[in-house]
Amino acid sequence: SKIIYKLLIIGFSERDFLVFKSLVDSNGLNDRVVFMKRIEFYKLIPFFSAIDLGISFDLPSRTKSVGNSGQKVKQYISAGIPVISCAGQKLFDSFSNYGIKVDCLQDKMISFGVHSAVKKYGIGFRFSSSTRNNIMQSYSIEKINDKRLSLWFNL
């Protein structure tokens, strides 16, 4: 059956826009994608309540310069939203039960991820509040910093 969806990509540099646009073109998604410049975090809340799937793709340029970002993955899961993420995004390995991993740079992988996630979770799915709370408690910035400090002090 055909799945009708729209993708919203928020926050990117001008250089990354060209990469995202190329991925959108190669996936044949031009009529389904809306691009928005960066917005303040508090303005994202209405988007979280309106979406069925979160997508967290780090471009190779970002991965090489600062590493993989797991913040968006944690935000989606904490909001109860399944995630589609890049294979090789190391932090996402910890959250693999909460989404779908794809090779972000291969043609048609965005579409494949959306279809796979909808098949696995359905439309309107939300993780339980206990799952969401566990993610927030276990993977908050404070918890991660505490773990890092503990490791450093015990060297």
Coordinates of N, CA and C in Angstrom, one line a residue:
S1 N 0.8 -1.2 0.0 CA 0.0 0.0 0.0 C 0.9 1.2 0.0
K2 N 0.4 2.3 -0.6 CA 1.1 3.5 -0.7 C 1.0 4.4 0.6
I3 N 2.2 4.9 1.0 CA 2.2 5.7 2.2 C 2.4 7.1 1.7
I4 N 1.6 8.0 2.1 CA 1.7 9.4 1.8 C 2.3 10.2 3.0
Y5 N 3.4 10.9 2.7 CA 4.1 11.6 3.8 C 4.7 12.8 3.3
K6 N 5.0 13.7 4.3 CA 5.8 14.9 4.0 C 7.0 14.9 5.0
L7 N 8.1 15.4 4.5 CA 9.3 15.5 5.3 C 9.6 17.0 5.6
L8 N 10.0 17.3 6.8 CA 10.4 18.7 7.1 C 11.8 18.6 7.6
I9 N 12.7 19.3 7.0 CA 14.1 19.4 7.4 C 14.3 20.8 8.0
I10 N 14.7 20.8 9.3 CA 14.9 22.1 10.0 C 16.3 22.2 10.4
G11 N 16.9 23.3 10.1 CA 18.2 23.7 10.6 C 19.3 23.1 9.8
F12 N 20.1 23.9 9.1 CA 21.2 23.4 8.3 C 22.0 24.6 7.8
S13 N 23.2 24.3 7.5 CA 24.1 25.4 6.9 C 23.8 25.5 5.4
E14 N 24.2 26.5 4.8 CA 24.0 26.7 3.3 C 24.7 25.5 2.6
R15 N 25.9 25.1 3.1 CA 26.7 24.0 2.4 C 25.9 22.7 2.6
D16 N 25.4 22.5 3.8 CA 24.7 21.2 4.0 C 23.4 21.2 3.3
F17 N 22.8 22.4 3.0 CA 21.5 22.4 2.3 C 21.7 21.8 0.9
L18 N 22.9 22.0 0.3 CA 23.1 21.4 -1.1 C 23.2 19.9 -1.0
V19 N 23.8 19.4 0.1 CA 23.8 17.9 0.3 C 22.4 17.4 0.5
F20 N 21.7 18.0 1.4 CA 20.3 17.6 1.7 C 19.5 17.6 0.4
K21 N 19.6 18.7 -0.3 CA 18.8 18.8 -1.6 C 19.2 17.7 -2.5
S22 N 20.5 17.4 -2.6 CA 20.9 16.3 -3.5 C 20.3 15.0 -3.0
L23 N 20.3 14.7 -1.7 CA 19.7 13.5 -1.2 C 18.2 13.4 -1.5
V24 N 17.5 14.6 -1.4 CA 16.1 14.7 -1.6 C 15.9 14.4 -3.1
D25 N 16.7 15.0 -4.0 CA 16.5 14.7 -5.4 C 16.8 13.3 -5.8
S26 N 17.8 12.7 -5.2 CA 18.2 11.3 -5.6 C 17.1 10.3 -5.0
N27 N 16.4 10.7 -4.0 CA 15.3 9.9 -3.4 C 14.0 10.1 -4.1
G28 N 14.0 11.1 -5.0 CA 12.7 11.4 -5.7 C 11.6 12.0 -4.8
L29 N 12.1 12.8 -3.8 CA 11.2 13.3 -2.8 C 10.9 14.8 -2.9
N30 N 11.2 15.4 -4.0 CA 11.1 16.9 -4.2 C 9.7 17.4 -3.8
D31 N 8.6 16.7 -4.1 CA 7.3 17.1 -3.8 C 6.9 16.8 -2.3
R32 N 7.8 16.2 -1.6 CA 7.4 15.8 -0.2 C 8.3 16.5 0.9
V33 N 9.2 17.3 0.5 CA 10.1 17.9 1.5 C 10.0 19.4 1.5
V34 N 10.0 19.8 2.8 CA 10.0 21.3 3.0 C 11.2 21.6 3.9
F35 N 12.0 22.6 3.5 CA 13.2 23.0 4.2 C 12.9 24.3 5.0
M36 N 13.3 24.3 6.3 CA 13.2 25.4 7.1 C 14.6 25.7 7.7
K37 N 15.0 27.0 7.8 CA 16.2 27.4 8.4 C 16.2 27.1 9.9
R38 N 17.3 27.3 10.5 CA 17.3 27.0 12.0 C 16.3 27.9 12.7
I39 N 15.7 27.2 13.7 CA 14.8 28.0 14.6 C 15.1 27.7 16.0
E40 N 14.6 28.5 16.9 CA 14.9 28.3 18.4 C 14.3 27.0 18.8
F41 N 15.0 26.4 19.8 CA 14.6 25.0 20.2 C 13.1 25.0 20.7
Y42 N 12.7 26.0 21.5 CA 11.4 26.0 22.0 C 10.3 26.1 21.0
K43 N 10.7 26.6 19.8 CA 9.7 26.6 18.7 C 9.6 25.2 18.0
L44 N 10.4 24.3 18.4 CA 10.3 22.9 17.8 C 9.2 22.1 18.4
I45 N 8.7 22.5 19.6 CA 7.8 21.7 20.4 C 6.5 21.3 19.6
P46 N 5.9 22.3 18.9 CA 4.7 22.0 18.1 C 5.0 20.9 17.0
F47 N 6.2 21.0 16.4 CA 6.5 20.0 15.4 C 6.6 18.6 16.0
F48 N 7.2 18.5 17.2 CA 7.3 17.2 17.8 C 5.9 16.5 18.1
S49 N 5.0 17.4 18.4 CA 3.6 16.8 18.7 C 2.9 16.5 17.4
A50 N 3.3 17.0 16.2 CA 2.6 16.7 15.0 C 3.2 15.7 14.1
I51 N 4.4 15.2 14.4 CA 5.1 14.2 13.5 C 4.9 12.8 14.0
D52 N 5.1 11.9 13.1 CA 5.0 10.4 13.4 C 6.3 9.8 13.4
L53 N 7.3 10.3 12.7 CA 8.7 9.8 12.7 C 9.7 10.9 12.7
G54 N 10.8 10.6 13.5 CA 11.9 11.6 13.5 C 13.0 11.1 12.6
I55 N 13.7 12.0 11.9 CA 14.8 11.6 11.1 C 16.0 12.3 11.6
S56 N 17.1 11.5 11.9 CA 18.3 12.1 12.4 C 19.5 11.6 11.5
F57 N 19.8 12.5 10.5 CA 20.9 12.1 9.6 C 22.0 13.1 9.9
D58 N 23.2 12.6 10.2 CA 24.4 13.5 10.2 C 25.1 13.3 8.9
L59 N 25.4 14.4 8.3 CA 26.2 14.4 7.0 C 27.6 14.0 7.3
P60 N 28.3 13.4 6.3 CA 29.7 13.1 6.5 C 30.6 14.3 6.9
S61 N 30.3 15.5 6.4 CA 31.1 16.6 6.8 C 31.0 16.9 8.3
R62 N 29.8 16.7 8.8 CA 29.6 16.9 10.3 C 30.3 15.8 11.1
T63 N 30.1 14.6 10.6 CA 30.6 13.4 11.3 C 32.2 13.5 11.4
K64 N 32.8 14.0 10.3 CA 34.3 14.1 10.3 C 34.7 15.2 11.2
S65 N 34.0 16.3 11.3 CA 34.5 17.5 12.0 C 34.1 17.4 13.5
V66 N 32.9 16.9 13.9 CA 32.5 16.9 15.3 C 32.0 15.6 15.8
G67 N 31.9 14.6 14.9 CA 31.4 13.3 15.3 C 29.9 13.3 15.1
N68 N 29.3 12.1 15.5 CA 27.9 11.9 15.3 C 27.1 12.6 16.4
S69 N 26.0 13.2 16.1 CA 25.2 13.8 17.1 C 24.0 12.9 17.5
G70 N 23.9 12.6 18.7 CA 22.8 11.8 19.2 C 21.7 12.6 19.9
Q71 N 21.9 13.9 20.0 CA 21.0 14.8 20.7 C 19.6 14.7 20.0
K72 N 19.5 14.7 18.7 CA 18.2 14.7 18.1 C 17.6 13.3 18.3
V73 N 18.3 12.3 18.2 CA 17.8 10.9 18.5 C 17.2 10.9 19.8
K74 N 17.9 11.3 20.8 CA 17.4 11.3 22.2 C 16.1 12.2 22.3
Q75 N 16.1 13.3 21.7 CA 14.9 14.2 21.7 C 13.7 13.5 21.1
Y76 N 13.9 12.9 20.0 CA 12.7 12.2 19.4 C 12.2 11.1 20.3
I77 N 13.1 10.2 20.7 CA 12.7 9.1 21.6 C 12.1 9.6 22.9
S78 N 12.6 10.6 23.5 CA 12.1 11.2 24.7 C 10.7 11.7 24.5
A79 N 10.4 12.2 23.2 CA 9.1 12.6 22.9 C 8.2 11.5 22.5
G80 N 8.7 10.2 22.5 CA 7.9 9.0 22.1 C 7.9 8.7 20.6
I81 N 8.8 9.4 19.9 CA 8.7 9.3 18.4 C 9.8 8.3 17.9
P82 N 9.4 7.3 17.1 CA 10.5 6.4 16.5 C 11.4 7.2 15.6
V83 N 12.6 6.8 15.4 CA 13.6 7.5 14.7 C 14.2 6.7 13.5
I84 N 14.4 7.4 12.4 CA 15.2 6.8 11.3 C 16.5 7.5 11.3
S85 N 17.6 6.7 11.4 CA 18.9 7.3 11.6 C 19.9 6.6 10.7
C86 N 21.1 7.2 10.5 CA 22.1 6.7 9.7 C 22.8 5.5 10.3
A87 N 23.0 4.5 9.5 CA 23.9 3.4 10.0 C 25.3 4.0 10.2
G88 N 25.9 3.5 11.3 CA 27.2 4.1 11.6 C 27.1 5.2 12.6
Q89 N 25.9 5.7 12.9 CA 25.8 6.7 13.9 C 25.9 6.0 15.3
K90 N 27.1 6.0 15.9 CA 27.4 5.1 17.0 C 26.4 5.2 18.1
L91 N 26.0 6.4 18.5 CA 25.1 6.5 19.6 C 23.8 5.8 19.3
F92 N 23.3 5.9 18.1 CA 22.0 5.3 17.7 C 22.0 3.8 18.0
D93 N 23.2 3.1 18.0 CA 23.3 1.7 18.3 C 22.7 1.4 19.6
S94 N 22.8 2.3 20.6 CA 22.2 2.1 21.9 C 20.7 2.2 21.8
F95 N 20.2 2.8 20.8 CA 18.7 3.1 20.7 C 18.1 2.3 19.5
S96 N 18.8 1.2 19.0 CA 18.3 0.6 17.8 C 16.9 0.0 18.0
N97 N 16.5 -0.3 19.2 CA 15.1 -0.8 19.3 C 14.0 0.3 19.1
Y98 N 14.5 1.5 19.0 CA 13.6 2.7 18.9 C 13.5 3.3 17.5
G99 N 14.0 2.5 16.5 CA 13.9 3.1 15.2 C 14.5 2.2 14.1
I100 N 14.8 2.8 13.0 CA 15.3 2.1 11.8 C 16.6 2.8 11.4
K101 N 17.6 1.9 11.1 CA 18.9 2.4 10.6 C 19.0 2.2 9.1
V102 N 19.5 3.2 8.4 CA 19.6 3.1 7.0 C 21.0 3.7 6.6
D103 N 21.5 3.4 5.4 CA 22.7 4.0 4.8 C 22.2 5.3 4.2
C104 N 22.4 6.4 4.9 CA 21.8 7.7 4.5 C 22.3 8.2 3.1
L105 N 23.4 7.7 2.7 CA 24.0 8.3 1.4 C 23.6 7.4 0.2
Q106 N 22.9 6.4 0.4 CA 22.5 5.6 -0.8 C 21.1 6.0 -1.3
D107 N 20.9 6.0 -2.6 CA 19.6 6.4 -3.2 C 18.5 5.6 -2.6
K108 N 17.4 6.2 -2.4 CA 16.1 5.7 -1.9 C 16.1 5.2 -0.5
M109 N 17.2 5.5 0.3 CA 17.2 5.0 1.7 C 16.3 5.8 2.6
I110 N 16.0 7.1 2.3 CA 15.1 7.9 3.1 C 13.7 7.2 2.9
S111 N 13.3 7.0 1.7 CA 12.0 6.4 1.4 C 11.9 5.0 2.1
F112 N 13.0 4.2 1.9 CA 13.0 2.9 2.5 C 12.9 3.0 4.0
G113 N 13.6 3.9 4.7 CA 13.5 4.1 6.1 C 12.1 4.5 6.6
V114 N 11.4 5.4 5.8 CA 10.1 5.8 6.1 C 9.1 4.6 6.0
H115 N 9.2 3.9 4.9 CA 8.3 2.7 4.7 C 8.6 1.6 5.8
S116 N 9.8 1.4 6.1 CA 10.2 0.4 7.1 C 9.6 0.8 8.5
A117 N 9.8 2.0 8.8 CA 9.3 2.5 10.1 C 7.8 2.5 10.2
V118 N 7.1 2.9 9.2 CA 5.7 2.8 9.2 C 5.2 1.4 9.3
K119 N 5.8 0.5 8.6 CA 5.5 -0.9 8.7 C 5.7 -1.4 10.1
K120 N 6.8 -1.0 10.8 CA 7.1 -1.5 12.1 C 6.3 -0.9 13.2
Y121 N 6.0 0.4 13.1 CA 5.4 1.2 14.2 C 4.0 1.7 13.9
G122 N 3.7 1.8 12.6 CA 2.4 2.4 12.2 C 2.4 3.9 12.3
I123 N 1.2 4.5 12.0 CA 1.1 5.9 12.1 C 0.6 6.3 13.4
G124 N 1.1 7.4 14.0 CA 0.6 7.9 15.3 C 1.2 7.1 16.5
F125 N 2.1 6.2 16.3 CA 2.7 5.4 17.4 C 3.5 6.4 18.3
R126 N 3.5 6.1 19.6 CA 4.3 6.7 20.6 C 4.8 5.7 21.5
F127 N 6.1 5.8 21.9 CA 6.7 4.9 22.9 C 6.0 5.2 24.3
S128 N 6.0 4.2 25.1 CA 5.3 4.4 26.4 C 6.0 5.4 27.3
S129 N 5.3 5.9 28.2 CA 5.9 7.0 29.1 C 7.1 6.4 29.9
S130 N 7.1 5.1 30.3 CA 8.2 4.6 31.0 C 9.4 4.5 30.1
T131 N 9.2 4.1 28.8 CA 10.4 4.1 27.9 C 10.9 5.5 27.7
R132 N 10.1 6.5 27.6 CA 10.5 7.9 27.4 C 11.2 8.4 28.6
N133 N 10.7 8.1 29.8 CA 11.4 8.5 31.0 C 12.7 7.8 31.2
N134 N 12.8 6.6 30.8 CA 14.1 5.8 30.9 C 15.2 6.5 30.0
I135 N 14.8 6.9 28.8 CA 15.7 7.5 27.9 C 16.2 8.9 28.5
M136 N 15.2 9.6 29.0 CA 15.5 10.9 29.6 C 16.4 10.8 30.8
Q137 N 16.2 9.8 31.6 CA 17.0 9.6 32.8 C 18.4 9.0 32.5
S138 N 18.4 8.1 31.6 CA 19.7 7.4 31.3 C 20.6 8.1 30.4
Y139 N 20.0 8.9 29.5 CA 20.9 9.5 28.5 C 20.8 11.1 28.5
S140 N 20.4 11.7 29.6 CA 20.4 13.1 29.7 C 21.8 13.6 29.6
I141 N 22.0 14.9 29.3 CA 23.3 15.5 29.3 C 24.0 15.3 30.6
E142 N 23.3 15.5 31.7 CA 23.8 15.4 33.0 C 24.3 14.0 33.3
K143 N 23.6 13.0 32.9 CA 24.0 11.6 33.2 C 25.2 11.2 32.4
I144 N 25.2 11.7 31.1 CA 26.4 11.4 30.3 C 27.6 12.1 30.8
N145 N 27.5 13.3 31.3 CA 28.6 14.0 31.8 C 29.1 13.4 33.1
D146 N 28.2 12.9 34.0 CA 28.5 12.2 35.2 C 29.3 10.9 34.8
K147 N 28.9 10.2 33.8 CA 29.6 9.0 33.4 C 31.0 9.3 32.9
R148 N 31.1 10.4 32.1 CA 32.5 10.8 31.6 C 33.4 11.2 32.8
L149 N 32.9 12.0 33.7 CA 33.7 12.5 34.8 C 34.1 11.3 35.7
S150 N 33.2 10.3 35.9 CA 33.6 9.1 36.6 C 34.7 8.4 36.0
L151 N 34.6 8.2 34.7 CA 35.7 7.5 33.9 C 37.0 8.3 34.1
W152 N 37.0 9.6 33.9 CA 38.2 10.4 34.0 C 38.8 10.3 35.4
F153 N 38.0 10.4 36.4 CA 38.5 10.4 37.8 C 39.1 9.0 38.2
N154 N 38.6 8.0 37.5 CA 39.1 6.6 37.8 C 40.1 6.1 36.9
L155 N 40.8 6.9 36.1 CA 41.9 6.5 35.2 C 43.1 6.1 36.0

